[in-house]
JSON list of C-alpha atoms in Angstrom, two decimals:
[
{"chain": "A", "resi": 1, "resn": "MET", "atom": "CA", "xyz": [75.33, -34.48, -19.58]},
{"chain": "A", "resi": 2, "resn": "THR", "atom": "CA", "xyz": [74.42, -34.96, -23.20]},
{"chain": "A", "resi": 3, "resn": "GLN", "atom": "CA", "xyz": [77.42, -35.78, -25.38]},
{"chain": "A", "resi": 4, "resn": "PRO", "atom": "CA", "xyz": [77.93, -32.92, -27.89]},
{"chain": "A", "resi": 5, "resn": "GLU", "atom": "CA", "xyz": [77.71, -33.75, -31.54]},
{"chain": "A", "resi": 6, "resn": "ALA", "atom": "CA", "xyz": [80.99, -33.39, -33.43]},
{"chain": "A", "resi": 7, "resn": "SER", "atom": "CA", "xyz": [81.30, -31.77, -36.80]},
{"chain": "A", "resi": 8, "resn": "ALA", "atom": "CA", "xyz": [81.34, -34.31, -39.59]},
{"chain": "A", "resi": 9, "resn": "PRO", "atom": "CA", "xyz": [84.81, -34.42, -41.20]},
{"chain": "A", "resi": 10, "resn": "SER", "atom": "CA", "xyz": [85.52, -34.64, -44.89]},
{"chain": "A", "resi": 11, "resn": "LEU", "atom": "CA", "xyz": [86.83, -38.17, -45.19]},
{"chain": "A", "resi": 12, "resn": "ALA", "atom": "CA", "xyz": [89.78, -39.24, -47.31]},
{"chain": "A", "resi": 13, "resn": "TYR", "atom": "CA", "xyz": [89.44, -42.79, -48.54]},
{"chain": "A", "resi": 14, "resn": "ALA", "atom": "CA", "xyz": [92.66, -44.80, -48.76]},
{"chain": "A", "resi": 15, "resn": "ASN", "atom": "CA", "xyz": [93.38, -46.72, -51.93]},
{"chain": "A", "resi": 16, "resn": "THR", "atom": "CA", "xyz": [92.78, -50.24, -50.68]},
{"chain": "A", "resi": 17, "resn": "GLY", "atom": "CA", "xyz": [92.27, -51.73, -54.14]},
{"chain": "A", "resi": 18, "resn": "THR", "atom": "CA", "xyz": [88.79, -52.87, -53.17]},
{"chain": "A", "resi": 19, "resn": "ALA", "atom": "CA", "xyz": [85.32, -51.37, -53.06]},
{"chain": "A", "resi": 20, "resn": "ALA", "atom": "CA", "xyz": [84.06, -49.64, -49.94]},
{"chain": "A", "resi": 21, "resn": "TYR", "atom": "CA", "xyz": [83.16, -52.06, -47.20]},
{"chain": "A", "resi": 22, "resn": "ALA", "atom": "CA", "xyz": [81.51, -52.08, -43.80]},
{"chain": "A", "resi": 23, "resn": "HIS", "atom": "CA", "xyz": [83.73, -52.59, -40.78]},
{"chain": "A", "resi": 24, "resn": "PRO", "atom": "CA", "xyz": [82.87, -53.34, -37.14]},
{"chain": "A", "resi": 25, "resn": "ALA", "atom": "CA", "xyz": [83.18, -50.07, -35.25]},
{"chain": "A", "resi": 26, "resn": "VAL", "atom": "CA", "xyz": [85.57, -49.73, -32.31]},
{"chain": "A", "resi": 27, "resn": "ALA", "atom": "CA", "xyz": [83.85, -46.81, -30.58]},
{"chain": "A", "resi": 28, "resn": "VAL", "atom": "CA", "xyz": [86.00, -46.08, -27.54]},
{"chain": "A", "resi": 29, "resn": "VAL", "atom": "CA", "xyz": [84.94, -42.44, -27.18]},
{"chain": "A", "resi": 30, "resn": "SER", "atom": "CA", "xyz": [81.81, -42.39, -29.39]},
{"chain": "A", "resi": 31, "resn": "PRO", "atom": "CA", "xyz": [80.44, -44.08, -32.56]},
{"chain": "A", "resi": 32, "resn": "GLN", "atom": "CA", "xyz": [80.19, -40.63, -34.19]},
{"chain": "A", "resi": 33, "resn": "PHE", "atom": "CA", "xyz": [83.98, -40.68, -34.59]},
{"chain": "A", "resi": 34, "resn": "CYS", "atom": "CA", "xyz": [84.02, -43.99, -36.48]},
{"chain": "A", "resi": 35, "resn": "SER", "atom": "CA", "xyz": [83.99, -44.46, -40.25]},
{"chain": "A", "resi": 36, "resn": "PRO", "atom": "CA", "xyz": [83.78, -47.61, -42.40]},
{"chain": "A", "resi": 37, "resn": "TYR", "atom": "CA", "xyz": [86.59, -46.12, -44.49]},
{"chain": "A", "resi": 38, "resn": "PRO", "atom": "CA", "xyz": [90.19, -45.16, -43.67]},
{"chain": "A", "resi": 39, "resn": "VAL", "atom": "CA", "xyz": [90.35, -41.55, -42.54]},
{"chain": "A", "resi": 40, "resn": "ASP", "atom": "CA", "xyz": [93.33, -39.21, -42.99]},
{"chain": "A", "resi": 41, "resn": "ILE", "atom": "CA", "xyz": [93.65, -36.38, -40.47]},
{"chain": "A", "resi": 42, "resn": "ALA", "atom": "CA", "xyz": [96.30, -33.82, -39.57]},
{"chain": "A", "resi": 43, "resn": "ILE", "atom": "CA", "xyz": [97.31, -32.94, -36.01]},
{"chain": "A", "resi": 44, "resn": "VAL", "atom": "CA", "xyz": [99.09, -29.60, -35.68]},
{"chain": "A", "resi": 45, "resn": "ARG", "atom": "CA", "xyz": [100.81, -28.66, -32.44]},
{"chain": "A", "resi": 46, "resn": "LYS", "atom": "CA", "xyz": [101.54, -24.98, -31.96]},
{"chain": "A", "resi": 47, "resn": "LEU", "atom": "CA", "xyz": [104.98, -24.63, -30.38]},
{"chain": "A", "resi": 48, "resn": "LEU", "atom": "CA", "xyz": [105.23, -20.87, -30.01]},
{"chain": "A", "resi": 49, "resn": "THR", "atom": "CA", "xyz": [102.40, -20.44, -27.54]},
{"chain": "A", "resi": 50, "resn": "ILE", "atom": "CA", "xyz": [102.06, -19.92, -23.81]},
{"chain": "A", "resi": 51, "resn": "THR", "atom": "CA", "xyz": [99.22, -22.44, -23.67]},
{"chain": "A", "resi": 52, "resn": "HIS", "atom": "CA", "xyz": [100.73, -25.87, -23.03]},
{"chain": "A", "resi": 53, "resn": "GLY", "atom": "CA", "xyz": [99.57, -28.77, -25.16]},
{"chain": "A", "resi": 54, "resn": "LYS", "atom": "CA", "xyz": [97.59, -26.82, -27.76]},
{"chain": "A", "resi": 55, "resn": "PHE", "atom": "CA", "xyz": [96.66, -28.93, -30.79]},
{"chain": "A", "resi": 56, "resn": "VAL", "atom": "CA", "xyz": [94.33, -28.52, -33.75]},
{"chain": "A", "resi": 57, "resn": "VAL", "atom": "CA", "xyz": [93.01, -31.54, -35.67]},
{"chain": "A", "resi": 58, "resn": "THR", "atom": "CA", "xyz": [91.83, -31.08, -39.26]},
{"chain": "A", "resi": 59, "resn": "ASP", "atom": "CA", "xyz": [90.49, -33.22, -42.07]},
{"chain": "A", "resi": 60, "resn": "VAL", "atom": "CA", "xyz": [92.26, -33.39, -45.46]},
{"chain": "A", "resi": 61, "resn": "ASN", "atom": "CA", "xyz": [90.51, -30.21, -46.59]},
{"chain": "A", "resi": 62, "resn": "GLY", "atom": "CA", "xyz": [91.84, -28.22, -43.65]},
{"chain": "A", "resi": 63, "resn": "ASN", "atom": "CA", "xyz": [88.53, -28.09, -41.77]},
{"chain": "A", "resi": 64, "resn": "ILE", "atom": "CA", "xyz": [88.92, -28.19, -37.98]},
{"chain": "A", "resi": 65, "resn": "ILE", "atom": "CA", "xyz": [87.23, -31.28, -36.55]},
{"chain": "A", "resi": 66, "resn": "LEU", "atom": "CA", "xyz": [88.81, -31.47, -33.08]},
{"chain": "A", "resi": 67, "resn": "LYS", "atom": "CA", "xyz": [90.92, -29.27, -30.81]},
{"chain": "A", "resi": 68, "resn": "VAL", "atom": "CA", "xyz": [93.05, -29.94, -27.77]},
{"chain": "A", "resi": 69, "resn": "LYS", "atom": "CA", "xyz": [93.46, -27.18, -25.24]},
{"chain": "A", "resi": 70, "resn": "GLY", "atom": "CA", "xyz": [95.04, -27.90, -21.90]},
{"chain": "A", "resi": 71, "resn": "ASP", "atom": "CA", "xyz": [93.72, -31.26, -20.72]},
{"chain": "A", "resi": 72, "resn": "HIS", "atom": "CA", "xyz": [90.53, -31.26, -22.82]},
{"chain": "A", "resi": 73, "resn": "LEU", "atom": "CA", "xyz": [89.75, -32.68, -26.24]},
{"chain": "A", "resi": 74, "resn": "LEU", "atom": "CA", "xyz": [87.11, -30.42, -27.78]},
{"chain": "A", "resi": 75, "resn": "ASP", "atom": "CA", "xyz": [84.87, -30.62, -30.82]},
{"chain": "A", "resi": 76, "resn": "ALA", "atom": "CA", "xyz": [85.09, -27.93, -33.51]},
{"chain": "A", "resi": 77, "resn": "ALA", "atom": "CA", "xyz": [82.62, -25.74, -31.60]},
{"chain": "A", "resi": 78, "resn": "GLY", "atom": "CA", "xyz": [84.72, -25.91, -28.42]},
{"chain": "A", "resi": 79, "resn": "ASN", "atom": "CA", "xyz": [82.54, -28.37, -26.49]},
{"chain": "A", "resi": 80, "resn": "PRO", "atom": "CA", "xyz": [84.53, -30.77, -24.26]},
{"chain": "A", "resi": 81, "resn": "ILE", "atom": "CA", "xyz": [84.49, -34.40, -25.39]},
{"chain": "A", "resi": 82, "resn": "ILE", "atom": "CA", "xyz": [87.03, -35.94, -23.03]},
{"chain": "A", "resi": 83, "resn": "THR", "atom": "CA", "xyz": [89.44, -34.93, -20.26]},
{"chain": "A", "resi": 84, "resn": "LEU", "atom": "CA", "xyz": [93.03, -36.22, -20.18]},
{"chain": "A", "resi": 85, "resn": "ARG", "atom": "CA", "xyz": [94.78, -36.40, -16.82]},
{"chain": "A", "resi": 86, "resn": "GLN", "atom": "CA", "xyz": [98.20, -37.66, -15.84]},
{"chain": "A", "resi": 87, "resn": "LYS", "atom": "CA", "xyz": [98.09, -39.72, -12.67]},
{"chain": "A", "resi": 88, "resn": "LEU", "atom": "CA", "xyz": [100.56, -38.28, -10.20]},
{"chain": "A", "resi": 89, "resn": "MET", "atom": "CA", "xyz": [103.09, -40.44, -8.37]},
{"chain": "A", "resi": 90, "resn": "SER", "atom": "CA", "xyz": [102.86, -43.15, -11.01]},
{"chain": "A", "resi": 91, "resn": "ALA", "atom": "CA", "xyz": [105.91, -45.31, -11.77]},
{"chain": "A", "resi": 92, "resn": "HIS", "atom": "CA", "xyz": [104.75, -45.93, -15.35]},
{"chain": "A", "resi": 93, "resn": "GLU", "atom": "CA", "xyz": [103.62, -42.41, -16.28]},
{"chain": "A", "resi": 94, "resn": "ARG", "atom": "CA", "xyz": [99.98, -43.44, -16.25]},
{"chain": "A", "resi": 95, "resn": "TRP", "atom": "CA", "xyz": [97.34, -41.29, -17.92]},
{"chain": "A", "resi": 96, "resn": "GLN", "atom": "CA", "xyz": [93.58, -41.53, -17.47]},
{"chain": "A", "resi": 97, "resn": "VAL", "atom": "CA", "xyz": [90.93, -40.33, -19.92]},
{"chain": "A", "resi": 98, "resn": "PHE", "atom": "CA", "xyz": [87.42, -39.42, -18.77]},
{"chain": "A", "resi": 99, "resn": "ARG", "atom": "CA", "xyz": [84.19, -38.57, -20.53]},
{"chain": "A", "resi": 100, "resn": "GLY", "atom": "CA", "xyz": [83.33, -34.88, -20.91]},
{"chain": "A", "resi": 101, "resn": "GLU", "atom": "CA", "xyz": [84.78, -32.63, -18.21]},
{"chain": "A", "resi": 102, "resn": "SER", "atom": "CA", "xyz": [84.57, -35.31, -15.53]},
{"chain": "A", "resi": 103, "resn": "THR", "atom": "CA", "xyz": [87.49, -36.81, -13.63]},
{"chain": "A", "resi": 104, "resn": "LYS", "atom": "CA", "xyz": [85.36, -39.26, -11.64]},
{"chain": "A", "resi": 105, "resn": "SER", "atom": "CA", "xyz": [86.08, -42.99, -11.78]},
{"chain": "A", "resi": 106, "resn": "ARG", "atom": "CA", "xyz": [82.60, -43.80, -13.09]},
{"chain": "A", "resi": 107, "resn": "ASP", "atom": "CA", "xyz": [83.35, -41.69, -16.18]},
{"chain": "A", "resi": 108, "resn": "LEU", "atom": "CA", "xyz": [86.71, -43.30, -16.93]},
{"chain": "A", "resi": 109, "resn": "ILE", "atom": "CA", "xyz": [86.95, -44.37, -20.59]},
{"chain": "A", "resi": 110, "resn": "PHE", "atom": "CA", "xyz": [90.47, -45.76, -20.75]},
{"chain": "A", "resi": 111, "resn": "SER", "atom": "CA", "xyz": [93.92, -45.43, -19.23]},
{"chain": "A", "resi": 112, "resn": "THR", "atom": "CA", "xyz": [97.46, -45.77, -20.52]},
{"chain": "A", "resi": 113, "resn": "LYS", "atom": "CA", "xyz": [100.78, -46.62, -18.95]},
{"chain": "A", "resi": 114, "resn": "ARG", "atom": "CA", "xyz": [104.30, -46.80, -20.24]},
{"chain": "A", "resi": 115, "resn": "SER", "atom": "CA", "xyz": [105.32, -50.43, -20.76]},
{"chain": "A", "resi": 116, "resn": "SER", "atom": "CA", "xyz": [108.88, -49.75, -21.82]},
{"chain": "A", "resi": 117, "resn": "MET", "atom": "CA", "xyz": [111.27, -47.04, -22.92]},
{"chain": "A", "resi": 118, "resn": "VAL", "atom": "CA", "xyz": [114.51, -47.91, -24.70]},
{"chain": "A", "resi": 119, "resn": "GLN", "atom": "CA", "xyz": [116.69, -45.04, -25.89]},
{"chain": "A", "resi": 120, "resn": "PHE", "atom": "CA", "xyz": [114.48, -43.02, -28.24]},
{"chain": "A", "resi": 121, "resn": "HIS", "atom": "CA", "xyz": [111.54, -45.45, -28.44]},
{"chain": "A", "resi": 122, "resn": "ILE", "atom": "CA", "xyz": [108.55, -45.66, -26.17]},
{"chain": "A", "resi": 123, "resn": "LYS", "atom": "CA", "xyz": [105.74, -48.20, -25.76]},
{"chain": "A", "resi": 124, "resn": "LEU", "atom": "CA", "xyz": [102.37, -47.61, -24.12]},
{"chain": "A", "resi": 125, "resn": "ASP", "atom": "CA", "xyz": [99.79, -50.15, -23.00]},
{"chain": "A", "resi": 126, "resn": "VAL", "atom": "CA", "xyz": [96.16, -49.03, -23.27]},
{"chain": "A", "resi": 127, "resn": "PHE", "atom": "CA", "xyz": [93.41, -50.45, -21.08]},
{"chain": "A", "resi": 128, "resn": "LEU", "atom": "CA", "xyz": [89.70, -49.78, -21.56]},
{"chain": "A", "resi": 129, "resn": "ALA", "atom": "CA", "xyz": [87.76, -48.98, -18.38]},
{"chain": "A", "resi": 130, "resn": "HIS", "atom": "CA", "xyz": [86.18, -52.43, -18.09]},
{"chain": "A", "resi": 131, "resn": "ASN", "atom": "CA", "xyz": [89.61, -54.12, -18.26]},
{"chain": "A", "resi": 132, "resn": "THR", "atom": "CA", "xyz": [90.18, -53.78, -14.52]},
{"chain": "A", "resi": 133, "resn": "THR", "atom": "CA", "xyz": [92.71, -56.63, -14.21]},
{"chain": "A", "resi": 134, "resn": "GLU", "atom": "CA", "xyz": [94.98, -55.09, -16.86]},
{"chain": "A", "resi": 135, "resn": "LYS", "atom": "CA", "xyz": [96.61, -58.45, -17.55]},
{"chain": "A", "resi": 136, "resn": "VAL", "atom": "CA", "xyz": [96.41, -57.93, -21.31]},
{"chain": "A", "resi": 137, "resn": "PRO", "atom": "CA", "xyz": [96.22, -54.46, -22.91]},
{"chain": "A", "resi": 138, "resn": "ASP", "atom": "CA", "xyz": [93.38, -53.68, -25.30]},
{"chain": "A", "resi": 139, "resn": "PHE", "atom": "CA", "xyz": [95.66, -51.56, -27.49]},
{"chain": "A", "resi": 140, "resn": "LYS", "atom": "CA", "xyz": [99.37, -50.81, -27.75]},
{"chain": "A", "resi": 141, "resn": "VAL", "atom": "CA", "xyz": [101.19, -47.70, -28.93]},
{"chain": "A", "resi": 142, "resn": "LYS", "atom": "CA", "xyz": [104.75, -47.85, -30.22]},
{"chain": "A", "resi": 143, "resn": "GLY", "atom": "CA", "xyz": [106.42, -44.50, -30.85]},
{"chain": "A", "resi": 144, "resn": "SER", "atom": "CA", "xyz": [109.78, -43.03, -31.80]},
{"chain": "A", "resi": 145, "resn": "TRP", "atom": "CA", "xyz": [111.21, -39.88, -30.23]},
{"chain": "A", "resi": 146, "resn": "SER", "atom": "CA", "xyz": [113.63, -39.12, -33.03]},
{"chain": "A", "resi": 147, "resn": "GLU", "atom": "CA", "xyz": [111.21, -39.75, -35.91]},
{"chain": "A", "resi": 148, "resn": "LYS", "atom": "CA", "xyz": [108.12, -38.35, -34.16]},
{"chain": "A", "resi": 149, "resn": "SER", "atom": "CA", "xyz": [106.11, -41.29, -35.45]},
{"chain": "A", "resi": 150, "resn": "CYS", "atom": "CA", "xyz": [103.93, -43.98, -33.92]},
{"chain": "A", "resi": 151, "resn": "VAL", "atom": "CA", "xyz": [101.88, -47.06, -34.74]},
{"chain": "A", "resi": 152, "resn": "ILE", "atom": "CA", "xyz": [98.79, -48.06, -32.76]},
{"chain": "A", "resi": 153, "resn": "TYR", "atom": "CA", "xyz": [97.88, -51.74, -32.57]},
{"chain": "A", "resi": 154, "resn": "ALA", "atom": "CA", "xyz": [94.99, -53.79, -31.29]},
{"chain": "A", "resi": 155, "resn": "GLY", "atom": "CA", "xyz": [95.92, -55.79, -28.21]},
{"chain": "A", "resi": 156, "resn": "ASP", "atom": "CA", "xyz": [97.32, -58.79, -30.07]},
{"chain": "A", "resi": 157, "resn": "ASP", "atom": "CA", "xyz": [100.08, -56.63, -31.57]},
{"chain": "A", "resi": 158, "resn": "SER", "atom": "CA", "xyz": [99.36, -57.89, -35.08]},
{"chain": "A", "resi": 159, "resn": "THR", "atom": "CA", "xyz": [96.51, -55.61, -36.16]},
{"chain": "A", "resi": 160, "resn": "ILE", "atom": "CA", "xyz": [97.40, -51.98, -36.94]},
{"chain": "A", "resi": 161, "resn": "VAL", "atom": "CA", "xyz": [94.52, -49.57, -36.28]},
{"chain": "A", "resi": 162, "resn": "ALA", "atom": "CA", "xyz": [96.30, -46.25, -36.94]},
{"chain": "A", "resi": 163, "resn": "GLN", "atom": "CA", "xyz": [99.64, -44.83, -38.04]},
{"chain": "A", "resi": 164, "resn": "MET", "atom": "CA", "xyz": [101.18, -41.41, -37.54]},
{"chain": "A", "resi": 165, "resn": "HIS", "atom": "CA", "xyz": [104.24, -39.69, -38.93]},
{"chain": "A", "resi": 166, "resn": "LYS", "atom": "CA", "xyz": [105.59, -36.18, -38.67]},
{"chain": "A", "resi": 167, "resn": "LYS", "atom": "CA", "xyz": [105.24, -34.01, -41.77]},
{"chain": "A", "resi": 168, "resn": "ARG", "atom": "CA", "xyz": [108.10, -31.56, -42.15]},
{"chain": "A", "resi": 169, "resn": "THR", "atom": "CA", "xyz": [107.54, -28.46, -44.26]},
{"chain": "A", "resi": 170, "resn": "VAL", "atom": "CA", "xyz": [109.36, -25.14, -44.49]},
{"chain": "A", "resi": 171, "resn": "LYS", "atom": "CA", "xyz": [106.13, -23.35, -43.58]},
{"chain": "A", "resi": 172, "resn": "SER", "atom": "CA", "xyz": [105.56, -25.44, -40.44]},
{"chain": "A", "resi": 173, "resn": "GLU", "atom": "CA", "xyz": [109.15, -24.87, -39.31]},
{"chain": "A", "resi": 174, "resn": "LEU", "atom": "CA", "xyz": [108.89, -21.10, -39.82]},
{"chain": "A", "resi": 175, "resn": "LEU", "atom": "CA", "xyz": [105.58, -20.94, -37.95]},
{"chain": "A", "resi": 176, "resn": "GLY", "atom": "CA", "xyz": [106.91, -23.01, -35.06]},
{"chain": "A", "resi": 177, "resn": "LYS", "atom": "CA", "xyz": [104.50, -25.92, -35.50]},
{"chain": "A", "resi": 178, "resn": "ASP", "atom": "CA", "xyz": [104.70, -29.69, -35.39]},
{"chain": "A", "resi": 179, "resn": "HIS", "atom": "CA", "xyz": [102.55, -31.26, -38.10]},
{"chain": "A", "resi": 180, "resn": "PHE", "atom": "CA", "xyz": [101.52, -34.91, -37.69]},
{"chain": "A", "resi": 181, "resn": "MET", "atom": "CA", "xyz": [99.70, -36.84, -40.41]},
{"chain": "A", "resi": 182, "resn": "VAL", "atom": "CA", "xyz": [97.57, -39.74, -39.17]},
{"chain": "A", "resi": 183, "resn": "THR", "atom": "CA", "xyz": [95.77, -42.52, -41.02]},
{"chain": "A", "resi": 184, "resn": "VAL", "atom": "CA", "xyz": [92.99, -44.06, -38.96]},
{"chain": "A", "resi": 185, "resn": "TYR", "atom": "CA", "xyz": [91.88, -47.45, -40.25]},
{"chain": "A", "resi": 186, "resn": "PRO", "atom": "CA", "xyz": [88.22, -48.41, -40.94]},
{"chain": "A", "resi": 187, "resn": "GLY", "atom": "CA", "xyz": [85.90, -48.61, -37.96]},
{"chain": "A", "resi": 188, "resn": "ILE", "atom": "CA", "xyz": [88.36, -47.06, -35.51]},
{"chain": "A", "resi": 189, "resn": "ASP", "atom": "CA", "xyz": [87.37, -44.12, -33.31]},
{"chain": "A", "resi": 190, "resn": "TYR", "atom": "CA", "xyz": [89.58, -41.23, -34.48]},
{"chain": "A", "resi": 191, "resn": "ALA", "atom": "CA", "xyz": [88.93, -39.16, -31.32]},
{"chain": "A", "resi": 192, "resn": "PHE", "atom": "CA", "xyz": [90.41, -42.09, -29.37]},
{"chain": "A", "resi": 193, "resn": "ILE", "atom": "CA", "xyz": [93.44, -42.15, -31.69]},
{"chain": "A", "resi": 194, "resn": "VAL", "atom": "CA", "xyz": [93.98, -38.40, -31.29]},
{"chain": "A", "resi": 195, "resn": "ALA", "atom": "CA", "xyz": [93.88, -38.76, -27.49]},
{"chain": "A", "resi": 196, "resn": "LEU", "atom": "CA", "xyz": [96.54, -41.49, -27.61]},
{"chain": "A", "resi": 197, "resn": "ILE", "atom": "CA", "xyz": [98.83, -39.40, -29.82]},
{"chain": "A", "resi": 198, "resn": "VAL", "atom": "CA", "xyz": [98.47, -36.37, -27.54]},
{"chain": "A", "resi": 199, "resn": "ILE", "atom": "CA", "xyz": [99.35, -38.51, -24.50]},
{"chain": "A", "resi": 200, "resn": "LEU", "atom": "CA", "xyz": [102.35, -40.00, -26.30]},
{"chain": "A", "resi": 201, "resn": "ASP", "atom": "CA", "xyz": [103.53, -36.54, -27.32]},
{"chain": "A", "resi": 202, "resn": "GLU", "atom": "CA", "xyz": [103.19, -35.27, -23.75]},
{"chain": "A", "resi": 203, "resn": "ILE", "atom": "CA", "xyz": [105.28, -38.16, -22.41]},
{"chain": "A", "resi": 204, "resn": "ILE", "atom": "CA", "xyz": [107.97, -37.72, -25.07]},
{"chain": "A", "resi": 205, "resn": "THR", "atom": "CA", "xyz": [108.10, -33.94, -24.60]},
{"chain": "A", "resi": 206, "resn": "ALA", "atom": "CA", "xyz": [108.41, -34.30, -20.83]},
{"chain": "A", "resi": 207, "resn": "ARG", "atom": "CA", "xyz": [111.15, -36.91, -21.20]},
{"chain": "A", "resi": 208, "resn": "ILE", "atom": "CA", "xyz": [113.14, -34.77, -23.65]},
{"chain": "A", "resi": 209, "resn": "SER", "atom": "CA", "xyz": [112.79, -31.77, -21.35]},
{"chain": "A", "resi": 210, "resn": "TYR", "atom": "CA", "xyz": [114.01, -33.83, -18.40]},
{"chain": "A", "resi": 211, "resn": "CYS", "atom": "CA", "xyz": [117.03, -35.14, -20.32]},
{"chain": "A", "resi": 212, "resn": "SER", "atom": "CA", "xyz": [117.88, -31.63, -21.54]},
{"chain": "A", "resi": 213, "resn": "ASN", "atom": "CA", "xyz": [117.79, -30.30, -17.97]},
{"chain": "A", "resi": 214, "resn": "VAL", "atom": "CA", "xyz": [120.07, -33.10, -16.78]},
{"chain": "A", "resi": 215, "resn": "ILE", "atom": "CA", "xyz": [122.54, -32.36, -19.59]},
{"chain": "A", "resi": 216, "resn": "ARG", "atom": "CA", "xyz": [122.50, -28.61, -18.85]},
{"chain": "A", "resi": 217, "resn": "GLN", "atom": "CA", "xyz": [123.10, -29.24, -15.16]},
{"chain": "A", "resi": 218, "resn": "GLY", "atom": "CA", "xyz": [125.97, -31.55, -16.00]},
{"chain": "A", "resi": 219, "resn": "LEU", "atom": "CA", "xyz": [127.56, -28.90, -18.22]},
{"chain": "A", "resi": 220, "resn": "GLY", "atom": "CA", "xyz": [126.98, -26.12, -15.72]},
{"chain": "A", "resi": 221, "resn": "PRO", "atom": "CA", "xyz": [129.60, -24.51, -13.46]}
]
């Protein structure tokens, strides 16, 4: 299947104090989602909806560049880019991400697993498909339940490739939406970053739901 072309986002260039520069691309999903400049995007999760896991990703001008519906990451036109699947019966809440609408092993792009969870913090290890031994992760995600924020690192844990924080506004609260602002650093595949944030959010949401059910059962008659 031919990979659909994504709509070109309006890029926001971070104030780095230097002129624009080229950067080696880390194209996990596709080179078309890489930029030599930092890119600011917004991820909006609609809470008051029957459809589970519905997200819209926009550039700084509010133009839709990606969408998440169910277990698919779509381009602005609704064409599937990747499929996200949670691996059942996994001790570490493993997720697998495949190209297009496939769920076959030959189309695996990367997988994630929870490396630790302490109170309201969670850590994910990310392994690209060719890293079959999984001795050292290619990327790491460190997130906070309470702050709804996360930082994504390259495997050595010293290089930040993206950062996300929750943006709270009166409008978003009234509309029942979670609004995440993400800065993706130069050369990093922003579709890959969006997929990681969606997976992290799914794990956190499921964990909070589980804890809430346990508390309700404990308080019940």
